[in-house]
PDB file of C-alpha atoms in Angstrom:
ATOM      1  CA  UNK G   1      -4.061   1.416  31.823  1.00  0.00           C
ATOM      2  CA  UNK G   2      -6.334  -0.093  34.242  1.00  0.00           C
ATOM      3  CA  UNK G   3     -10.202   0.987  34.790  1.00  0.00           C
ATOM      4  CA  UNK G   4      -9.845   0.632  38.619  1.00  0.00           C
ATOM      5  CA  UNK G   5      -8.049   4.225  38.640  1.00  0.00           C
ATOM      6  CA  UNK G   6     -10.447   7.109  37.964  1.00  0.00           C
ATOM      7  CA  UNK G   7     -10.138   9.319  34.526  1.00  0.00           C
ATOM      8  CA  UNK G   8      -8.869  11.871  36.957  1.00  0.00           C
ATOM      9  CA  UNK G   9      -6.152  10.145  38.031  1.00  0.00           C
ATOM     10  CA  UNK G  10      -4.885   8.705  34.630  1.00  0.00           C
ATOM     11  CA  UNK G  11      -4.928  12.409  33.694  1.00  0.00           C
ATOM     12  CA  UNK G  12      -1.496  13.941  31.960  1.00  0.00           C
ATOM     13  CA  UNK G  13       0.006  16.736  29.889  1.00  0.00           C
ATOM     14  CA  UNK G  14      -1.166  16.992  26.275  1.00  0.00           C
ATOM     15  CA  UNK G  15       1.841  16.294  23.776  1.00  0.00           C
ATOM     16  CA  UNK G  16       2.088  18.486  20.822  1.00  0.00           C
ATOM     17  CA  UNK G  17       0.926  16.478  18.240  1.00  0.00           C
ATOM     18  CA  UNK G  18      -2.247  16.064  20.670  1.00  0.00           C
ATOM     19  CA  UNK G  19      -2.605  20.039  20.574  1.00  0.00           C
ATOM     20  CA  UNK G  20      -2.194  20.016  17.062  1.00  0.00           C
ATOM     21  CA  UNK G  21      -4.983  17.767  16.701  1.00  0.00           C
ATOM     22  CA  UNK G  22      -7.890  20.177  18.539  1.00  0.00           C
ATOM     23  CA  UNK G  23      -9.720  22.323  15.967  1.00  0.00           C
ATOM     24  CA  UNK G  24     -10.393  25.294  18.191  1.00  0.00           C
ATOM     25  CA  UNK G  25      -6.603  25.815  19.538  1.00  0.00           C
ATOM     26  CA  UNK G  26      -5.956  27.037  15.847  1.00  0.00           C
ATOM     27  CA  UNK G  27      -8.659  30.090  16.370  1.00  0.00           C
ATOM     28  CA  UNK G  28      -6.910  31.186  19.734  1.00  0.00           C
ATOM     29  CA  UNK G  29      -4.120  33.891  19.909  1.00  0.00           C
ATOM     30  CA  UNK G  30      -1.140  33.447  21.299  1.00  0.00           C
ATOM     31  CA  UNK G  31      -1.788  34.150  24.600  1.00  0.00           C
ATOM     32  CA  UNK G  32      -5.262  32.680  24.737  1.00  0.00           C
ATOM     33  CA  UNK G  33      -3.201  29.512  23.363  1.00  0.00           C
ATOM     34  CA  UNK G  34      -0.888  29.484  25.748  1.00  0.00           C
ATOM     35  CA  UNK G  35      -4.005  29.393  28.805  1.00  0.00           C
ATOM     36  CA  UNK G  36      -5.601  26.851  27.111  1.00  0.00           C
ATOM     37  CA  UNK G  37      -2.584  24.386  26.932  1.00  0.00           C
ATOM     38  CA  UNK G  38      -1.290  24.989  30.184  1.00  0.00           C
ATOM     39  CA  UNK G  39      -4.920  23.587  31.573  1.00  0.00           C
ATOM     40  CA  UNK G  40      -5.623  21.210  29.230  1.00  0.00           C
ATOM     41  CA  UNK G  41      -5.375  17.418  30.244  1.00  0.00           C
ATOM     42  CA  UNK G  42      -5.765  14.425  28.130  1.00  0.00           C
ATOM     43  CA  UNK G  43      -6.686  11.209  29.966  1.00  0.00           C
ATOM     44  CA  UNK G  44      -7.435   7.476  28.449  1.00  0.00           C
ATOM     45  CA  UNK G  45     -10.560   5.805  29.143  1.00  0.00           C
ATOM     46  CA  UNK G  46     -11.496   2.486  28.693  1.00  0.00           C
ATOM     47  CA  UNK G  47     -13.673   0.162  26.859  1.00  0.00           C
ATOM     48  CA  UNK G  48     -17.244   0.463  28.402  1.00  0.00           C
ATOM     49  CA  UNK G  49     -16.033   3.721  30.784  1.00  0.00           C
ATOM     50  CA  UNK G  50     -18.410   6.339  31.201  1.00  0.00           C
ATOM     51  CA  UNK G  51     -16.340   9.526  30.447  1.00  0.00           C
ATOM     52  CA  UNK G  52     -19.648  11.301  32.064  1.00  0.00           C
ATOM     53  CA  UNK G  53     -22.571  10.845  33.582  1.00  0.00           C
ATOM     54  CA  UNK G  54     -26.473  11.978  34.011  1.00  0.00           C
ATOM     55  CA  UNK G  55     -27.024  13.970  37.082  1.00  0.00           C
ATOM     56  CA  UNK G  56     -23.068  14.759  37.623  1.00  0.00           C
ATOM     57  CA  UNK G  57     -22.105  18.761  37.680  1.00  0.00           C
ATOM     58  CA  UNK G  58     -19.848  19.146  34.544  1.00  0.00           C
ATOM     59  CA  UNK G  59     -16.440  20.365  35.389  1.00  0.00           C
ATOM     60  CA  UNK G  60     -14.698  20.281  32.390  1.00  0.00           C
ATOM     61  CA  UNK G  61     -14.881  21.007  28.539  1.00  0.00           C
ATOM     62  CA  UNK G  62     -14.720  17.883  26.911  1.00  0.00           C
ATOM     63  CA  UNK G  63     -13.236  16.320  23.518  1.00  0.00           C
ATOM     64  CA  UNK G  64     -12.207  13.395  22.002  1.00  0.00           C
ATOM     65  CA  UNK G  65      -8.660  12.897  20.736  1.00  0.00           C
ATOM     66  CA  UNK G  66      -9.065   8.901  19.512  1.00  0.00           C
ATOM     67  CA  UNK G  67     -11.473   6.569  19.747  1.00  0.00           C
ATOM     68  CA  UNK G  68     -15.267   6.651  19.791  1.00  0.00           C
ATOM     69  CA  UNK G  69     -17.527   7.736  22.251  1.00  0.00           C
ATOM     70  CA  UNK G  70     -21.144   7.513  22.702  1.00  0.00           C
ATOM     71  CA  UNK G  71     -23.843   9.944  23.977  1.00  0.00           C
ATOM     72  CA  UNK G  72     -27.072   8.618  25.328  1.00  0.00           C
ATOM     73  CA  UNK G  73     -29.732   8.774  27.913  1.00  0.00           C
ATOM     74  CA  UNK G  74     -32.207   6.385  29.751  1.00  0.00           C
ATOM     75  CA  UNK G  75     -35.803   7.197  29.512  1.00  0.00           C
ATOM     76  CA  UNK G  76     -38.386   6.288  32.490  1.00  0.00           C
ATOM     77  CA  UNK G  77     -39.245   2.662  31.237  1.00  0.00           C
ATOM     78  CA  UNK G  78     -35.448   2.288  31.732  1.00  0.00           C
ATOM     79  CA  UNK G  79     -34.410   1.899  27.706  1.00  0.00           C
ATOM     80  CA  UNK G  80     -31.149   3.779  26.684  1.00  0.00           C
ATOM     81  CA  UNK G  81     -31.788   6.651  23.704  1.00  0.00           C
ATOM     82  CA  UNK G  82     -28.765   6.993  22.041  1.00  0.00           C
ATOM     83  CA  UNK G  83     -28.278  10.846  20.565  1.00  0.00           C
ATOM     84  CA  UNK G  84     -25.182  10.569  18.851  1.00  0.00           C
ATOM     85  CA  UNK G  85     -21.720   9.174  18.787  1.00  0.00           C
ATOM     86  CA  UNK G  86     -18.620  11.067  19.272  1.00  0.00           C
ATOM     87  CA  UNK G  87     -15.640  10.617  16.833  1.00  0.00           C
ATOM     88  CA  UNK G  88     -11.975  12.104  17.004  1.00  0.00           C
ATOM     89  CA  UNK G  89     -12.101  15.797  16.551  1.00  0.00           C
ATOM     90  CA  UNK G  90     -15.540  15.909  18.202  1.00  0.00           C
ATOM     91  CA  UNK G  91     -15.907  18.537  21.288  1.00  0.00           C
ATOM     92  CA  UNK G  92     -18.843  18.468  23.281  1.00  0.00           C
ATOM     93  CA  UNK G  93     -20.861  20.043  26.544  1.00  0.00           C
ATOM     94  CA  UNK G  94     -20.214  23.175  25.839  1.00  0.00           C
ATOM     95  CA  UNK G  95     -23.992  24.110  26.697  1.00  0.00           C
ATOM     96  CA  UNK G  96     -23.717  22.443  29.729  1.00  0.00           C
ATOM     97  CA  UNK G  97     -20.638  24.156  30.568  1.00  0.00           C
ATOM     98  CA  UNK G  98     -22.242  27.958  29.557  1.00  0.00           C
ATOM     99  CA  UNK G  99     -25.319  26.947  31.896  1.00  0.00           C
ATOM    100  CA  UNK G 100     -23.274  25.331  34.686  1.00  0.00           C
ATOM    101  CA  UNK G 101     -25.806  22.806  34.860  1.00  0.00           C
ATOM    102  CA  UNK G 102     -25.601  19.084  36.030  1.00  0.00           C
ATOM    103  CA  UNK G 103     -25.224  16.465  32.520  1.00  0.00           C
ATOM    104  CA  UNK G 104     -28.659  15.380  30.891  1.00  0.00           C
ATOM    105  CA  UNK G 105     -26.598  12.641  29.609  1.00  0.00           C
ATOM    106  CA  UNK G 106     -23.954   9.684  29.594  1.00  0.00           C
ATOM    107  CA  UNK G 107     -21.302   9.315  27.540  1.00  0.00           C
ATOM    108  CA  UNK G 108     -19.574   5.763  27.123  1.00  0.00           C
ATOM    109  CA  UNK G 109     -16.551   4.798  25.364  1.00  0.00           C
ATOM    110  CA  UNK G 110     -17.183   2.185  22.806  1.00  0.00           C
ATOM    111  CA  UNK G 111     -13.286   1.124  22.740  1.00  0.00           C
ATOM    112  CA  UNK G 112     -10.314   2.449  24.651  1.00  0.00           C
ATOM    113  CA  UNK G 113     -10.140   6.262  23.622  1.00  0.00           C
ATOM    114  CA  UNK G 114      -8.127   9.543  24.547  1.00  0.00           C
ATOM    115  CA  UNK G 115      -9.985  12.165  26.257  1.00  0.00           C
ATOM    116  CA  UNK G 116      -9.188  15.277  26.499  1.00  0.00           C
ATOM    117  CA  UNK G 117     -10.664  18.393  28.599  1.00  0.00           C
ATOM    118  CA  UNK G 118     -10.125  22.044  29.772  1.00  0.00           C
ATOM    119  CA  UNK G 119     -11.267  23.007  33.173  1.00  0.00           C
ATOM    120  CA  UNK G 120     -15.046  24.944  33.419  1.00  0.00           C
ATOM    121  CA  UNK G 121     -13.282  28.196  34.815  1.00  0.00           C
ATOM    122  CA  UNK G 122     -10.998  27.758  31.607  1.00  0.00           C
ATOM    123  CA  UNK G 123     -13.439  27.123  29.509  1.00  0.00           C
ATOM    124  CA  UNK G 124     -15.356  30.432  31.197  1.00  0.00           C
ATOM    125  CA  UNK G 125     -12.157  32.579  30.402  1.00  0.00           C
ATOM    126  CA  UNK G 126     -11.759  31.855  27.121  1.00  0.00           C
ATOM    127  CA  UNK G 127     -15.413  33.005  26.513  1.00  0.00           C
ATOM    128  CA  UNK G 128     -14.973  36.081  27.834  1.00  0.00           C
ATOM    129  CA  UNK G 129     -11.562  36.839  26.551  1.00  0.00           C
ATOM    130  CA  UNK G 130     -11.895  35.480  22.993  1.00  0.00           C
ATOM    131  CA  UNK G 131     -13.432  36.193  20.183  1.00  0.00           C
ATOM    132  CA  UNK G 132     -11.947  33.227  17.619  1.00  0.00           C
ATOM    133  CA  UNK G 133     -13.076  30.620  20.998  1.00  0.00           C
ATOM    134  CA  UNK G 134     -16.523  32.801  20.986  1.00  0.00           C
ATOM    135  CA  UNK G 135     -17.049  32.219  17.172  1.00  0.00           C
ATOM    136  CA  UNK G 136     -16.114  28.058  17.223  1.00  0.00           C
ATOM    137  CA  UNK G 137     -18.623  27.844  20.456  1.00  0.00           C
ATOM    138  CA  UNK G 138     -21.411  29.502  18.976  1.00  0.00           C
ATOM    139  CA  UNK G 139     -20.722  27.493  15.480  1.00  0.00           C
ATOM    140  CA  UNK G 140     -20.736  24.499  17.300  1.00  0.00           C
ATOM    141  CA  UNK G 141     -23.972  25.482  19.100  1.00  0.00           C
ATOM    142  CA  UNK G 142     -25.346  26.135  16.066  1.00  0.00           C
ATOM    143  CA  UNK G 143     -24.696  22.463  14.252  1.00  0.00           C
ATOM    144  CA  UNK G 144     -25.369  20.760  17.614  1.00  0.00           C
ATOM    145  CA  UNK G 145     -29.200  22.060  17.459  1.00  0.00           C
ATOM    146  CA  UNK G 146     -29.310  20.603  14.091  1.00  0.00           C
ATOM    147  CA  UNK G 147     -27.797  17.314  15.423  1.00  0.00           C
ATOM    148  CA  UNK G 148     -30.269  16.941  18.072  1.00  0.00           C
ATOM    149  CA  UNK G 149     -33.401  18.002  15.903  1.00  0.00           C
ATOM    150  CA  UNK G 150     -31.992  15.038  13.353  1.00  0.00           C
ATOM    151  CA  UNK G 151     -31.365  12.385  16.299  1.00  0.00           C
ATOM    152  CA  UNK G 152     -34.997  12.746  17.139  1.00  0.00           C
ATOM    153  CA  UNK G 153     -35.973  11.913  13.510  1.00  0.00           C
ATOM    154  CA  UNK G 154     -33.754   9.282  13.403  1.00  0.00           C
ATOM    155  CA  UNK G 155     -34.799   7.275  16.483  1.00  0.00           C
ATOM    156  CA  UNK G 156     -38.647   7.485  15.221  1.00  0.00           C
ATOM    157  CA  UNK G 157     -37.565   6.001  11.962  1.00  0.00           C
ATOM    158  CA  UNK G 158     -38.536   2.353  10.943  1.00  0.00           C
ATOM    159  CA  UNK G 159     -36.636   1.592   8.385  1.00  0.00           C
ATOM    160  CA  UNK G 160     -32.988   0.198   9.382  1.00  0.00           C
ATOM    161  CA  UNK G 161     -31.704   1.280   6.106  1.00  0.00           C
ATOM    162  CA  UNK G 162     -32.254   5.292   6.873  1.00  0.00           C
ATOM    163  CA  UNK G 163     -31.426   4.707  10.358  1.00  0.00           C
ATOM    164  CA  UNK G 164     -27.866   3.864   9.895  1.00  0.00           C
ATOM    165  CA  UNK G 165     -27.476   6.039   6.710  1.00  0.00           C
ATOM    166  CA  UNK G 166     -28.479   9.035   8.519  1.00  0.00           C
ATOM    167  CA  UNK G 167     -26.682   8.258  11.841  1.00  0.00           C
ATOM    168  CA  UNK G 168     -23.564   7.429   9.647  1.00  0.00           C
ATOM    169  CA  UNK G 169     -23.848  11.217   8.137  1.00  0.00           C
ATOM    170  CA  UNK G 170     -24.156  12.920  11.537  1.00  0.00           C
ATOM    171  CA  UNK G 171     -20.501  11.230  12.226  1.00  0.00           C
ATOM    172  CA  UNK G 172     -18.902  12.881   9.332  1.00  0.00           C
ATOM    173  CA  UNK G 173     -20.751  16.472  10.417  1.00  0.00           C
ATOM    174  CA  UNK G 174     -17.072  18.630   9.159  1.00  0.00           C
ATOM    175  CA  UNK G 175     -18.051  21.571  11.643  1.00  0.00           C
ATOM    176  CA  UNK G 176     -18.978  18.976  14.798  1.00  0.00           C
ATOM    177  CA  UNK G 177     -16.353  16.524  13.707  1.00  0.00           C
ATOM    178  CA  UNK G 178     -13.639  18.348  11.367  1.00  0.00           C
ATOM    179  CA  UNK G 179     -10.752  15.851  11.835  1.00  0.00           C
ATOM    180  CA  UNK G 180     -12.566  12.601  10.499  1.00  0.00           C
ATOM    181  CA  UNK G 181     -12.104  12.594   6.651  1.00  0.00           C
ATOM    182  CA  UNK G 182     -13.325  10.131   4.798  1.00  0.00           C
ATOM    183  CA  UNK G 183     -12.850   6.985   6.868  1.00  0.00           C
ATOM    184  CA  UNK G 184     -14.461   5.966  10.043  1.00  0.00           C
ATOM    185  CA  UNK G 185     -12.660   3.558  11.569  1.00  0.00           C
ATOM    186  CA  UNK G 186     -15.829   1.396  13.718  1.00  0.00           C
ATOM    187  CA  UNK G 187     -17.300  -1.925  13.952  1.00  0.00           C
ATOM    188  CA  UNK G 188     -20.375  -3.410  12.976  1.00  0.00           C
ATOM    189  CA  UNK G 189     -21.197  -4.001  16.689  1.00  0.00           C
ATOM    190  CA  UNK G 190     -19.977   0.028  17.581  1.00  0.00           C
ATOM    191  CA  UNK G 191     -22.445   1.089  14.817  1.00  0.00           C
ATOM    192  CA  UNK G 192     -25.094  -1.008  16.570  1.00  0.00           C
ATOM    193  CA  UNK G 193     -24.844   0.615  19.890  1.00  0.00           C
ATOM    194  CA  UNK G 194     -24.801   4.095  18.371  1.00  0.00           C
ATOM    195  CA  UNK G 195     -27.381   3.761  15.814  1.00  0.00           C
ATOM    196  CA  UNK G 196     -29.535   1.307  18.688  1.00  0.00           C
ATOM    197  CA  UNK G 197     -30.305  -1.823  16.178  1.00  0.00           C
ATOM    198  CA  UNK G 198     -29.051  -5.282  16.177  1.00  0.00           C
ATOM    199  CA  UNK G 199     -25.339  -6.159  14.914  1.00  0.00           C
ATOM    200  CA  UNK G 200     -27.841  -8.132  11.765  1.00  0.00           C
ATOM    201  CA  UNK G 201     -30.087  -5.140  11.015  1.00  0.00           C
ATOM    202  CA  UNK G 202     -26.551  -3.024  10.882  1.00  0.00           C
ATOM    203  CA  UNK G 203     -25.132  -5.437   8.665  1.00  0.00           C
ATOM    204  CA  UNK G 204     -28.048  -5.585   6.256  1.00  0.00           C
ATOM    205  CA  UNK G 205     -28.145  -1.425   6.373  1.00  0.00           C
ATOM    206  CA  UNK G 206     -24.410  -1.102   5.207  1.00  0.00           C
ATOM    207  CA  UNK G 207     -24.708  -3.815   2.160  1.00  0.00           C
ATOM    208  CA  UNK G 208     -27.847  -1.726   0.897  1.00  0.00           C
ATOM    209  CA  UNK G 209     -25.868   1.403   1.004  1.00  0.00           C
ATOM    210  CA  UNK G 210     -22.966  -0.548  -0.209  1.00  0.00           C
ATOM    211  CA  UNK G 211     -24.953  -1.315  -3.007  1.00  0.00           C
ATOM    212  CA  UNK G 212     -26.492   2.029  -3.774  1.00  0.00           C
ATOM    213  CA  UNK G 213     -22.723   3.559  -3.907  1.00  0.00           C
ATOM    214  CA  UNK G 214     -23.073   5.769  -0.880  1.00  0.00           C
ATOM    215  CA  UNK G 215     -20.638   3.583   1.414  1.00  0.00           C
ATOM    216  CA  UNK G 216     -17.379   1.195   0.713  1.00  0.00           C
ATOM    217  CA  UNK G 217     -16.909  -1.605   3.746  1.00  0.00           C
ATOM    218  CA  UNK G 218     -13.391  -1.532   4.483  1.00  0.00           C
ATOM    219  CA  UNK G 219     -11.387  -3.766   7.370  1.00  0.00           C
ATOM    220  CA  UNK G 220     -12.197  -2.388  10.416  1.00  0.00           C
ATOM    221  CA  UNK G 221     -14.159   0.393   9.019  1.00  0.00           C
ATOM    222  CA  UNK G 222     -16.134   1.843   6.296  1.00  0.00           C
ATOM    223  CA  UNK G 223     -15.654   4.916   3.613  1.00  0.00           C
ATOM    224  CA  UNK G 224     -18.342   7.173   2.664  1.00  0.00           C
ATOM    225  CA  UNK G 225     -18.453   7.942  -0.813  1.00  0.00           C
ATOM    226  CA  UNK G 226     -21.388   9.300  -1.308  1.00  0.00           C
ATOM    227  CA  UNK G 227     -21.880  11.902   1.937  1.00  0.00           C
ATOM    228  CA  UNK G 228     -24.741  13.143  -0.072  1.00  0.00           C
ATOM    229  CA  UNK G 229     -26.848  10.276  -0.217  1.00  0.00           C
ATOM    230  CA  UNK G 230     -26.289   9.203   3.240  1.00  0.00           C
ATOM    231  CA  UNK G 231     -28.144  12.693   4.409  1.00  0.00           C
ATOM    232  CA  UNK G 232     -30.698  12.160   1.809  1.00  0.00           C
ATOM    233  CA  UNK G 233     -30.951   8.545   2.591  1.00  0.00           C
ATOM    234  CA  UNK G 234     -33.486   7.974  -0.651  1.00  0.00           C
ATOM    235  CA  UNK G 235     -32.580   4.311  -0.668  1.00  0.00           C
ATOM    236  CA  UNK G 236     -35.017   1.587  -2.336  1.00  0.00           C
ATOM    237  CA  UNK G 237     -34.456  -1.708  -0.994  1.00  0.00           C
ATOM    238  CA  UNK G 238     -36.825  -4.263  -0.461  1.00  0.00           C
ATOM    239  CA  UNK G 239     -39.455  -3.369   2.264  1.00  0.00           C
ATOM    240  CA  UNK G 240     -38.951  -5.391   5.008  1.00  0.00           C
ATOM    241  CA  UNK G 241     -40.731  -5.689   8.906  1.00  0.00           C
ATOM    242  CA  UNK G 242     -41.322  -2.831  10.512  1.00  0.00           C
ATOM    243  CA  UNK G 243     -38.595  -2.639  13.571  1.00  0.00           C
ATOM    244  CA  UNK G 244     -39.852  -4.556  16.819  1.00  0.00           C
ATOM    245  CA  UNK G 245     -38.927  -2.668  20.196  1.00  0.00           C
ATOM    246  CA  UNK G 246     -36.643  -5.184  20.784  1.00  0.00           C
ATOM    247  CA  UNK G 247     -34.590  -4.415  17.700  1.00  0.00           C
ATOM    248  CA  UNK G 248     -34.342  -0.968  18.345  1.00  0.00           C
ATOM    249  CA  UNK G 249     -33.204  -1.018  21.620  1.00  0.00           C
ATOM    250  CA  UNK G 250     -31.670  -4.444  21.490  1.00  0.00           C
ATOM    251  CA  UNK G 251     -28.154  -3.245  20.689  1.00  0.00           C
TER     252      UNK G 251
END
């Protein structure tokens, strides 16, 4: 794969197991199922790629088969808000898509992922020809609100330790993100740019919740054992400096 082609042109058939592996396929019938495959693409992007961008008209349905994505904006004094990350499983736009409306955000891959995406007119069809695709949108809609209203309270929090338990919560959201289990497979510098702290802050985060039982550092990853206390995020470590601008937006 090389990043001087476009994401259009690395574009290709899904396989089966690919299919498989997209919740909503599994609420279509048969017909609406065969529709949906038949348009569906499935492209890799690479490390640092933006998959889309702020200001672009959306043209497809988007979703991400593996890897990690993440979905931020920049503000006016030109620092990057991140809103969320995207992990396998994940599906997302689907506002943008109902409205037709250019993106209000980016979306980078944090390491070489598969993409996949269904055409807008698809995307259009299925809405008005399927109830099961109806019901997953409007579910979906529903947790995404939630998601947004919480990545606004998380990027006005101070304390690192919340910060990265909440964000790490949103990422195992089973309606938003149904195929990701117990196990997120990420790096301390891929949590950074997501949760937008330094790699050291991270680090310190995950040995508090380590501590507290709520997390398990694993190589290459962490597993939540506690989902529970990551939402709640009622941790009681030892108060340390308020976050400095540069901290928060350092990563």
């Amino acid at each position: 794969m090389s990043s001087s082609t476009s994401l259009y042109q690395r574009r290709r058939a899904a396989t089966p197991e690919e299919i498989e592996a997209i919740p909503w396929m599994h609420s279509l019938l048969p017909r609406e199922r065969e529709r949906a495959i038949a348009a569906l693409q499935v492209t890799p992007a690479c490390a640092g790629e933006y998959v889309c961008h702020a200001g672009r008209s959306v043209t497809y349905w988007l979703g991400l088969i593996d890897g990690l994505l993440k979905m931020s904006a920049d503000n006016a004094d030109g620092l990057t808000m991140t809103f969320t990350g995207v992990p396998p499983g994940g599906w997302f736009g689907e506002g943008t898509c109902i409205k037709r409306e250019p993106y209000r955000y980016n979306i980078q891959a944090l390491r070489k992922s598969l993409v996949a995406g269904i055409p807008l007119d698809t995307f259009q069809w299925l809405l008005d020809n399927s109830l099961g695709f109806n019901r997953f949108i409007m579910n979906q809609l529903n947790e995404r609100l939630g998601q947004f209203i919480a990545a606004r309270e998380i990027d006005r929090m101070s304390n690192p330790d919340v910060r990265v338990a909440r964000s790490l919560a949103a990422l195992f959201n089973p309606v938003l993100f149904p195929g990701g289990g117990s196990v997120l497979r990420i790096t301390q510098q891929e949590l950074a740019y997501l949760v937008g702290l330094s790699r050291q802050r991270v680090n310190e985060a995950l040995a508090t919740l380590e501590n507290h039982g709520a997390i398990q550092v694993e190589y290459g990853g962490l597993r939540v054992m506690d989902l529970k206390a990551l939402r709640e995020a009622r941790f009681h470590a030892a108060k340390r400096p308020a976050l400095s601008a540069r901290e928060v937006h350092g990563a």
